[in-house]
Short mmCIF file of C-alpha atoms in Angstrom, two decimals:
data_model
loop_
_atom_site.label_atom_id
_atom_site.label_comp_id
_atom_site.label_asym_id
_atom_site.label_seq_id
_atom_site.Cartn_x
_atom_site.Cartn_y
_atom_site.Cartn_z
CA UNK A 183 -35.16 23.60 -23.29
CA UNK A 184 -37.02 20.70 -24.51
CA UNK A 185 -38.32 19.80 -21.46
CA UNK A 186 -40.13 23.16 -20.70
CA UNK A 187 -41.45 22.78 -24.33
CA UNK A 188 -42.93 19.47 -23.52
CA UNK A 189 -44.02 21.10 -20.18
CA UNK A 190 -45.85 23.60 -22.29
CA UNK A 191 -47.28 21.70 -24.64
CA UNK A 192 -48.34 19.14 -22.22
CA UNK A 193 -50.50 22.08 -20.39
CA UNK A 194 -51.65 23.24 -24.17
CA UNK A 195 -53.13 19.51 -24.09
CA UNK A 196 -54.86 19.60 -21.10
CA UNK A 197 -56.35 23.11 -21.33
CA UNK A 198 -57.57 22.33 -24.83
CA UNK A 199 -59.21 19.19 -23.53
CA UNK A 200 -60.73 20.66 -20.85
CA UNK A 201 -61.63 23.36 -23.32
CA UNK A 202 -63.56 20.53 -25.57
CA UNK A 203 -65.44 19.28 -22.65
CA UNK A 204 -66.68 22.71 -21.64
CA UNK A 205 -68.01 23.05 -25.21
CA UNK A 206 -70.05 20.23 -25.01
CA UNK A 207 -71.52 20.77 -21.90
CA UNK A 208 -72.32 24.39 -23.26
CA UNK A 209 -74.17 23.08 -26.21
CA UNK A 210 -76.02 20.26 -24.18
CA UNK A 211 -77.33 23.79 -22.05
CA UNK A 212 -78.40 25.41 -24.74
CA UNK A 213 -79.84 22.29 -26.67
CA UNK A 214 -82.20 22.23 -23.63
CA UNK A 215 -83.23 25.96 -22.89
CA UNK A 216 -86.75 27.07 -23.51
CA UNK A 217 -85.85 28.97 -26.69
CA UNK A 218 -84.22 26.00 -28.36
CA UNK A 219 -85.86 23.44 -30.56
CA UNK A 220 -83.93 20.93 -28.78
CA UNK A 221 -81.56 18.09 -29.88
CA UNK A 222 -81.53 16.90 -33.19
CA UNK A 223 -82.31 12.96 -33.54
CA UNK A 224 -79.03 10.33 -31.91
CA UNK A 225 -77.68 13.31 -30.17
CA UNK A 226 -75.50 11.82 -27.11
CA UNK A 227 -74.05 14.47 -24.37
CA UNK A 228 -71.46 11.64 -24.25
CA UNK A 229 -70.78 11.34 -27.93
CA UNK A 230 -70.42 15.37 -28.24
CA UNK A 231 -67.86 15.15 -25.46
CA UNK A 232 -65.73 12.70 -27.05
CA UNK A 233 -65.75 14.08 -30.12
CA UNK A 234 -64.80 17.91 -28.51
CA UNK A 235 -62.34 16.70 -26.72
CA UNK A 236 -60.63 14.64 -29.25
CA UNK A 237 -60.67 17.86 -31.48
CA UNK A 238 -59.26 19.77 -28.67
CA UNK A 239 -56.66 16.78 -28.27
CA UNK A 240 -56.06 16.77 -31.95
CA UNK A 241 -55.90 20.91 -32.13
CA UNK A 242 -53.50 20.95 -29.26
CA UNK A 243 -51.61 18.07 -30.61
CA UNK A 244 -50.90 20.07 -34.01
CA UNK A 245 -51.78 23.75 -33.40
CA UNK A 246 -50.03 23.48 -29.79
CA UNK A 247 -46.77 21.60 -31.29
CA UNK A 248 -46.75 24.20 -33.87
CA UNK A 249 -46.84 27.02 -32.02
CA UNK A 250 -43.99 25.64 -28.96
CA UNK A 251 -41.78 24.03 -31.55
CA UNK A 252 -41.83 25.96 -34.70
CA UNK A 253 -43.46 29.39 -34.34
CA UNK A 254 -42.18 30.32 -30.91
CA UNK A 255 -38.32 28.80 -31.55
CA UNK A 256 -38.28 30.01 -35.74
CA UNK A 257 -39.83 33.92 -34.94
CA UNK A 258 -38.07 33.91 -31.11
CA UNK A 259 -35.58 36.74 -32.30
CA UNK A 260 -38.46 38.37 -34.49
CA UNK A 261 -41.10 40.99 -33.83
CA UNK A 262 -44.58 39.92 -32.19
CA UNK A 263 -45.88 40.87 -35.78
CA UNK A 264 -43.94 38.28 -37.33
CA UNK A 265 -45.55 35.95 -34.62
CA UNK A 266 -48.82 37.30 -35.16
CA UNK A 267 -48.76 36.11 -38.66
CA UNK A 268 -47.45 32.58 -38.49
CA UNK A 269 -49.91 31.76 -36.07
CA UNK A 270 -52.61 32.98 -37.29
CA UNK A 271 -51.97 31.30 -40.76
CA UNK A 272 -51.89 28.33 -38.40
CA UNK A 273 -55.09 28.97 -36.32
CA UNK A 274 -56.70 28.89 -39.78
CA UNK A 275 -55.55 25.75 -40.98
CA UNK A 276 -56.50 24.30 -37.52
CA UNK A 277 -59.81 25.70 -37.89
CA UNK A 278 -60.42 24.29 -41.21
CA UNK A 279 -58.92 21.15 -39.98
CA UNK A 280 -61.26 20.64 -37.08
CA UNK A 281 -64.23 21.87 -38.88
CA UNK A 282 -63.91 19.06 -41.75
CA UNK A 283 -63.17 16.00 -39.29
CA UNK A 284 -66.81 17.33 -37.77
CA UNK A 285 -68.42 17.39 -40.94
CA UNK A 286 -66.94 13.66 -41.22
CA UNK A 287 -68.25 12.44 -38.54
CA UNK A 288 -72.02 13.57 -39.40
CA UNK A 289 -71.94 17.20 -37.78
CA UNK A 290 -73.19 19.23 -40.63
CA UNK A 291 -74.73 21.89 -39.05
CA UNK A 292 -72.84 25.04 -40.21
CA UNK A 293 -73.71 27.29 -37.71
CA UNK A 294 -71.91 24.90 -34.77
CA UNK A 295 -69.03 24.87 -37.28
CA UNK A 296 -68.70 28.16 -37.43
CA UNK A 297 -69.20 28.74 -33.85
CA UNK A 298 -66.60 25.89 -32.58
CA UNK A 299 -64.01 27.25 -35.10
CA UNK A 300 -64.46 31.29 -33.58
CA UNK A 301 -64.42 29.54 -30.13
CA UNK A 302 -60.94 27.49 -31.29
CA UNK A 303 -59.74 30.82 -32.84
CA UNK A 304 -59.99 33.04 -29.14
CA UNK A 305 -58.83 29.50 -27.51
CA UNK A 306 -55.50 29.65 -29.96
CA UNK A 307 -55.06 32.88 -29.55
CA UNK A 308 -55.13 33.24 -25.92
CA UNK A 309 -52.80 30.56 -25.91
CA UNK A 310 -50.24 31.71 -27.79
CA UNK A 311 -50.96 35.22 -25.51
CA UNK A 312 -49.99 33.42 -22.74
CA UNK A 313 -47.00 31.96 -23.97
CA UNK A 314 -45.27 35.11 -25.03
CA UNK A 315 -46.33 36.30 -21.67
CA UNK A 316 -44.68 33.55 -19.89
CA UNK A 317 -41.81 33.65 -22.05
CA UNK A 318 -41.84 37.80 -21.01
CA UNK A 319 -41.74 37.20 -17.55
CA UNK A 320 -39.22 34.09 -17.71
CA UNK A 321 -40.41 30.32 -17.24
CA UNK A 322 -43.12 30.16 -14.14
CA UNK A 323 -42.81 33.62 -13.08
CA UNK A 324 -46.27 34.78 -14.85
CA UNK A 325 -48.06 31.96 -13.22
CA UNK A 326 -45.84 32.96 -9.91
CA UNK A 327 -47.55 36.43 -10.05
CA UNK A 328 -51.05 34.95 -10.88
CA UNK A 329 -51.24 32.81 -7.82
CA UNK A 330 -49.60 35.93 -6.15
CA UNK A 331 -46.61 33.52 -4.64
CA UNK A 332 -44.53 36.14 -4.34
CA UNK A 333 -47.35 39.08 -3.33
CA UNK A 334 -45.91 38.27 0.76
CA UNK A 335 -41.90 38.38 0.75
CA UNK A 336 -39.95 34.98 1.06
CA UNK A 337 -36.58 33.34 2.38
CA UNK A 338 -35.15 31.42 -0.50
CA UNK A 339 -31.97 29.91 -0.69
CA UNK A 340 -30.61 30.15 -4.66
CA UNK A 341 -27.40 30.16 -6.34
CA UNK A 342 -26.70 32.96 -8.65
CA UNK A 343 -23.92 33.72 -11.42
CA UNK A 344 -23.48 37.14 -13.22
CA UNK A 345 -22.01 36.87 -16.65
CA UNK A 346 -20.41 39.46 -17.96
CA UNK A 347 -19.12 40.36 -21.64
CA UNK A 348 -15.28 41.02 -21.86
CA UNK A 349 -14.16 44.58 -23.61
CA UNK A 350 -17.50 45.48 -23.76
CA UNK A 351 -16.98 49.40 -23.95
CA UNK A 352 -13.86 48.67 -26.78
CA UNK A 353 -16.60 46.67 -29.04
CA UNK A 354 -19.36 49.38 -28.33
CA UNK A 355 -16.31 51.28 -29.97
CA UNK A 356 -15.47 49.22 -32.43
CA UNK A 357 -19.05 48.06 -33.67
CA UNK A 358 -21.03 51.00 -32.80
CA UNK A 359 -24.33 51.57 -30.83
CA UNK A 360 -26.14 49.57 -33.11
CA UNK A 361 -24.39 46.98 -34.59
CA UNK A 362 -23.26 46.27 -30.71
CA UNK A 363 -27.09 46.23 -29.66
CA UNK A 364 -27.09 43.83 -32.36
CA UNK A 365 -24.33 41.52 -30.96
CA UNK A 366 -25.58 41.95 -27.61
CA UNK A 367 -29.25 40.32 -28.53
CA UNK A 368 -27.29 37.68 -30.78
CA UNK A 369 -25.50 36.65 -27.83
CA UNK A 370 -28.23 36.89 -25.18
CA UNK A 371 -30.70 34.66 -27.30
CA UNK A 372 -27.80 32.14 -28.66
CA UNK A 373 -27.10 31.61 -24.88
CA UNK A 374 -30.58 30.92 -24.00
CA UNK A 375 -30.90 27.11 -24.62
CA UNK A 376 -27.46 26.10 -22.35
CA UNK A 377 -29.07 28.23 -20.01
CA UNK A 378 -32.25 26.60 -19.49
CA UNK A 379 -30.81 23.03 -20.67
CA UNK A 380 -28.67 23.46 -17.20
CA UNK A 381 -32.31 24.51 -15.56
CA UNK A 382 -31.30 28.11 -15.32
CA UNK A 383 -33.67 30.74 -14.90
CA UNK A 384 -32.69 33.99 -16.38
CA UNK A 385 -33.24 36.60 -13.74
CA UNK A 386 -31.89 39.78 -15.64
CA UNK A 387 -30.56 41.42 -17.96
CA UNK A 388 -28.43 44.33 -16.94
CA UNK A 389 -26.87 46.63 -20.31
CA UNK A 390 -23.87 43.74 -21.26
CA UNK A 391 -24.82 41.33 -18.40
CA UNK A 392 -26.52 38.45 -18.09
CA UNK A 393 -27.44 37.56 -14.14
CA UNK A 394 -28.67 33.44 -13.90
CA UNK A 395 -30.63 32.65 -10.96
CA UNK A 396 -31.34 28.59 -9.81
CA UNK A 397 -32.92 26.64 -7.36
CA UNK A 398 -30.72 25.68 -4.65
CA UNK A 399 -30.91 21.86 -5.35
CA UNK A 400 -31.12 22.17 -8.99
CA UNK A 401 -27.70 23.97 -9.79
CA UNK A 402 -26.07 21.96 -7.28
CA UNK A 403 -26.93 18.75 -9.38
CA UNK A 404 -24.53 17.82 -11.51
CA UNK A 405 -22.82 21.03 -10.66
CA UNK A 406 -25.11 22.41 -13.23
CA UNK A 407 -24.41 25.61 -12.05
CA UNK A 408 -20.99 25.48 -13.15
CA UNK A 409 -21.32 23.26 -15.96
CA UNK A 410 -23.97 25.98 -17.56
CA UNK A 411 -20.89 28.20 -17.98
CA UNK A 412 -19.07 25.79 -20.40
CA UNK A 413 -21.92 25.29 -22.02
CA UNK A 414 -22.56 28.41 -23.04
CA UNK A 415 -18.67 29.25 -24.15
CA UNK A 416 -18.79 25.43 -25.92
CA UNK A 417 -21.95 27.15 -27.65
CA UNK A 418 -20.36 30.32 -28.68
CA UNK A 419 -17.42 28.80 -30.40
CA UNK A 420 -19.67 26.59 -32.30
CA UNK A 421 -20.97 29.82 -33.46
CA UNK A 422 -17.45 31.26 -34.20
CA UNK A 423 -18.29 31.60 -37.85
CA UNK A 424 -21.19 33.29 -37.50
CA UNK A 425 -20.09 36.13 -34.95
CA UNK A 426 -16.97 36.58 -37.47
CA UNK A 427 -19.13 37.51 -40.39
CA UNK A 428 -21.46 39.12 -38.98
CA UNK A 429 -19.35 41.30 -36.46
CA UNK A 430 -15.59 40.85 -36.89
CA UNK A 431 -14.96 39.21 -33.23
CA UNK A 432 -16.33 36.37 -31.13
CA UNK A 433 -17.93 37.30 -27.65
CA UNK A 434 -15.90 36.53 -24.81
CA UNK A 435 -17.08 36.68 -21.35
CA UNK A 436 -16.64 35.85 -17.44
CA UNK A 437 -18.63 34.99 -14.51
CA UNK A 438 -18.82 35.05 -10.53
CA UNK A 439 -20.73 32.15 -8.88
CA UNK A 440 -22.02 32.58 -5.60
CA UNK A 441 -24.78 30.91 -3.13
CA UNK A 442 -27.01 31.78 -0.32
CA UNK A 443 -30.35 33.32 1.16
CA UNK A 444 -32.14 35.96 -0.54
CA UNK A 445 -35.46 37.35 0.11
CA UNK A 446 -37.91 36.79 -3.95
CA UNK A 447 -40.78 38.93 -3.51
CA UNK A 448 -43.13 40.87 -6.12
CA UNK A 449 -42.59 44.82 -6.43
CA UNK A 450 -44.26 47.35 -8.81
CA UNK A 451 -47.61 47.94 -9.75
CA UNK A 452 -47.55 48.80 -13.29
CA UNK A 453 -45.41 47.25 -14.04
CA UNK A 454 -44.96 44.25 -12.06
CA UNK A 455 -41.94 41.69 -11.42
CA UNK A 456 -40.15 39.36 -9.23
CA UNK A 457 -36.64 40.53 -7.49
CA UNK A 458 -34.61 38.75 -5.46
CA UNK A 459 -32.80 40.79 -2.53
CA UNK A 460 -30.05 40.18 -0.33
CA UNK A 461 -26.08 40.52 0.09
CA UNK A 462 -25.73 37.41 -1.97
CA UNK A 463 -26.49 39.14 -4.74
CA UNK A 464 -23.55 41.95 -4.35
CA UNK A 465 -21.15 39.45 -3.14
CA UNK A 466 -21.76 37.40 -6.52
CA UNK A 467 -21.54 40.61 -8.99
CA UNK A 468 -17.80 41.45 -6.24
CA UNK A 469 -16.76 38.14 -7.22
CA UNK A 470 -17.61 38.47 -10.92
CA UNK A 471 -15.78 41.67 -10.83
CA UNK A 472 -12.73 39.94 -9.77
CA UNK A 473 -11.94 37.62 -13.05
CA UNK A 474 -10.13 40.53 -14.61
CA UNK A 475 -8.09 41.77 -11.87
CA UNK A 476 -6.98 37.37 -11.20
CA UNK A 477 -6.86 36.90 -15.14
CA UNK A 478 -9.68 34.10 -14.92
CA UNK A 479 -12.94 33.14 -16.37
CA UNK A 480 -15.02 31.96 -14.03
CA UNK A 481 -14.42 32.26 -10.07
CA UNK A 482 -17.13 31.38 -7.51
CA UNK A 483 -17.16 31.21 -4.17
CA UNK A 484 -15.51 28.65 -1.54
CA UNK A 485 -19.33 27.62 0.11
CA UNK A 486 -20.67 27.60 -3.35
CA UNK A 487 -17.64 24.47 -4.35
CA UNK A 488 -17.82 22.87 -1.41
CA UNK A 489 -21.84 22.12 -1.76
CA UNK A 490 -21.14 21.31 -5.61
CA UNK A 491 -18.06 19.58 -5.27
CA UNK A 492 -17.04 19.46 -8.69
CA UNK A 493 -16.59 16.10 -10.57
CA UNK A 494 -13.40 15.21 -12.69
CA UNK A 495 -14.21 17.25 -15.80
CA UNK A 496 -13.23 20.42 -13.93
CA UNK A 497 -10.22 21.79 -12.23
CA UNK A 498 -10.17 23.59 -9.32
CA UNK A 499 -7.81 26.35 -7.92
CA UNK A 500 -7.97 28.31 -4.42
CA UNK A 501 -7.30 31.80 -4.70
CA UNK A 502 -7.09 32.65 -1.42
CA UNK A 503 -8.66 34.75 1.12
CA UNK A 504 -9.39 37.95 -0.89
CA UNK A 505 -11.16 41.21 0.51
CA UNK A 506 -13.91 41.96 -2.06
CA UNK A 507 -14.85 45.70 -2.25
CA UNK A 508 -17.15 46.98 -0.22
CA UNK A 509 -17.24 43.82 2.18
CA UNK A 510 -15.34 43.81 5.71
CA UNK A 511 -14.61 40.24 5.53
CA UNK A 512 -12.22 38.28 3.28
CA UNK A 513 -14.01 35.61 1.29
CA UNK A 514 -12.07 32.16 -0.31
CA UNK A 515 -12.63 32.11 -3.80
CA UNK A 516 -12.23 29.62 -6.32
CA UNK A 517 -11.29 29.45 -9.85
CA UNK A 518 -12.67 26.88 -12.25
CA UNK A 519 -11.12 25.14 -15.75
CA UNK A 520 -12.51 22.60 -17.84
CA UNK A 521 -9.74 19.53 -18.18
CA UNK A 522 -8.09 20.10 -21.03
#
């Protein structure tokens, strides 16, 4: 998680840089039109670009932090509105901020003020647009469909795992529609960080299930794939505490593991997304259905362990040749346990 929020604030940085330098080249044009007076006496092209992009350094350095550290982990289970407001209280105080470190430095001019701090305030809030955009569509699939990756359909070879809540229909029972809707987004946003900690991407998420989608060569390192799962459950009873307050029981869940080719391409038009295709995916959500019927949490399949090859903080058990439904073939599968 912390590395996509220094990924994102890294490309805040950047953009607001390259922001700043566009500003000054902007004034420098109009300083020099016909219907301007020109530049005011010791006016440097170079100076102005320093100065804009050090304030769009400084900006993205605060404002961007802000907004990928605070506003964007604090409001993540709240409404946009909530959102809305925190950042802009904090576009303000940027503003303000920016504005007096020019007037510093011998820019005066109060009409340049106010027009750098209504071009910071669309530049802020575009950015935090796109972030809740990105964060819609899931980690690099919004810039995926802007470069239109995905608009031709393409082999990729990605491990999945389906993750599926245990008793569901006896809490939906239990709780209730909504106090079950409640546990349900409880869950899915409390299992977000060992998600992406273990580089997951979080494909979809199907009424009680949760289907995890990675890079071939990143889920086989350090059997991430696997160690994601443990993760998540180590998370959950940390959070025993909390679930027992707040809903009487702690979530308890299994998961099918699985590898292979599928085809990612982009489908819809209004409303557009990335799907993956392919009988990996079916195989995976067969194996997943198969933890109740063996009595186990986590089973994957026999190609998926042998590429991983688990290190010594899990145990292994073969399960034997097993005829998933709906398949013709029988398929080894393999059961996985955390050394006591």
């Amino acid at each position: 998680m912390v590395q996509i929020q220094l990924r994102q604030l890294w490309m805040i940085i950047i953009s607001w840089m390259i922001i700043g330098f566009l500003i000054a080249v902007y004034d420098y044009l109009v300083l020099h039109t016909n219907n301007s007076a020109g530049p005011a006496p010791g006016y440097s092209l170079l100076l102005s670009i320093a100065v804009n992009m050090g304030m769009g350094l400084f900006g993205a350095l605060l404002g961007g932090s802000f907004l990928i550290f605070y506003v964007n982990v604090r409001f993540r289970d709240k409404s946009y509105g909530y959102t809305i407001f925190a950042v802009t209280v904090s576009f303000i105080v940027i503003i303000l901020l920016i504005n007096l470190i020019l007037r510093a430095l011998g820019n005066p001019d109060t009409a340049r003020l106010q027009k750098n701090g209504l071009v910071w305030a669309v530049v802020v809030g575009v950015t935090q647009l796109l972030v809740q955009v990105n964060n819609k569509f899931g980690q690099g699939n919004f810039w995926n469909i802007i470069t239109g990756k995905y608009n031709t359909p393409r082999e990729e070879r990605r491990i999945f795992m389906f993750l599926d809540l245990n008793a569901s229909t006896t809490l939906a029972e239990k709780l209730g529609d909504k106090k079950y809707h409640e546990m349900l987004k409880d869950f899915f946003t409390d299992i977000t960080n060992p998600i992406l900690n273990n580089h997951g991407e979080i494909y979809q998420y199907v009424g009680d299930e949760v289907v995890i989608a990675w890079k071939y060569d990143d889920g086989i390192a350090g059997s991430k794939c696997v160690k994601c799962f443990f993760d998540i459950k180590l998370h959950i009873e940390g959070l025993k505490d909390k679930y027992l307050k707040q809903y009487g029981t702690v979530p308890s869940f299994k998961a099918g593991l699985h590898c292979g080719q599928v085809v990612a391409g982009e489908v819809g038009i209004i409303k557009r997304d990335i799907t993956y295709s392919g009988d990996v995916l079916n195989t995976t959500s067969r194996i997943q259905s198969m933890c109740k019927e063996l009595n186990e949490e986590v089973i994957a399949s026999a190609d998926l362990i042998a590429s991983i090859h688990p290190d010594s903080r899990y145990v292994t058990q073969k399960l034997g040749s097993i005829r998933l439904r709906g398949k013709e073939k029988e398929m080894q599968l393999v059961s996985l346990r955390p050394v006591a």
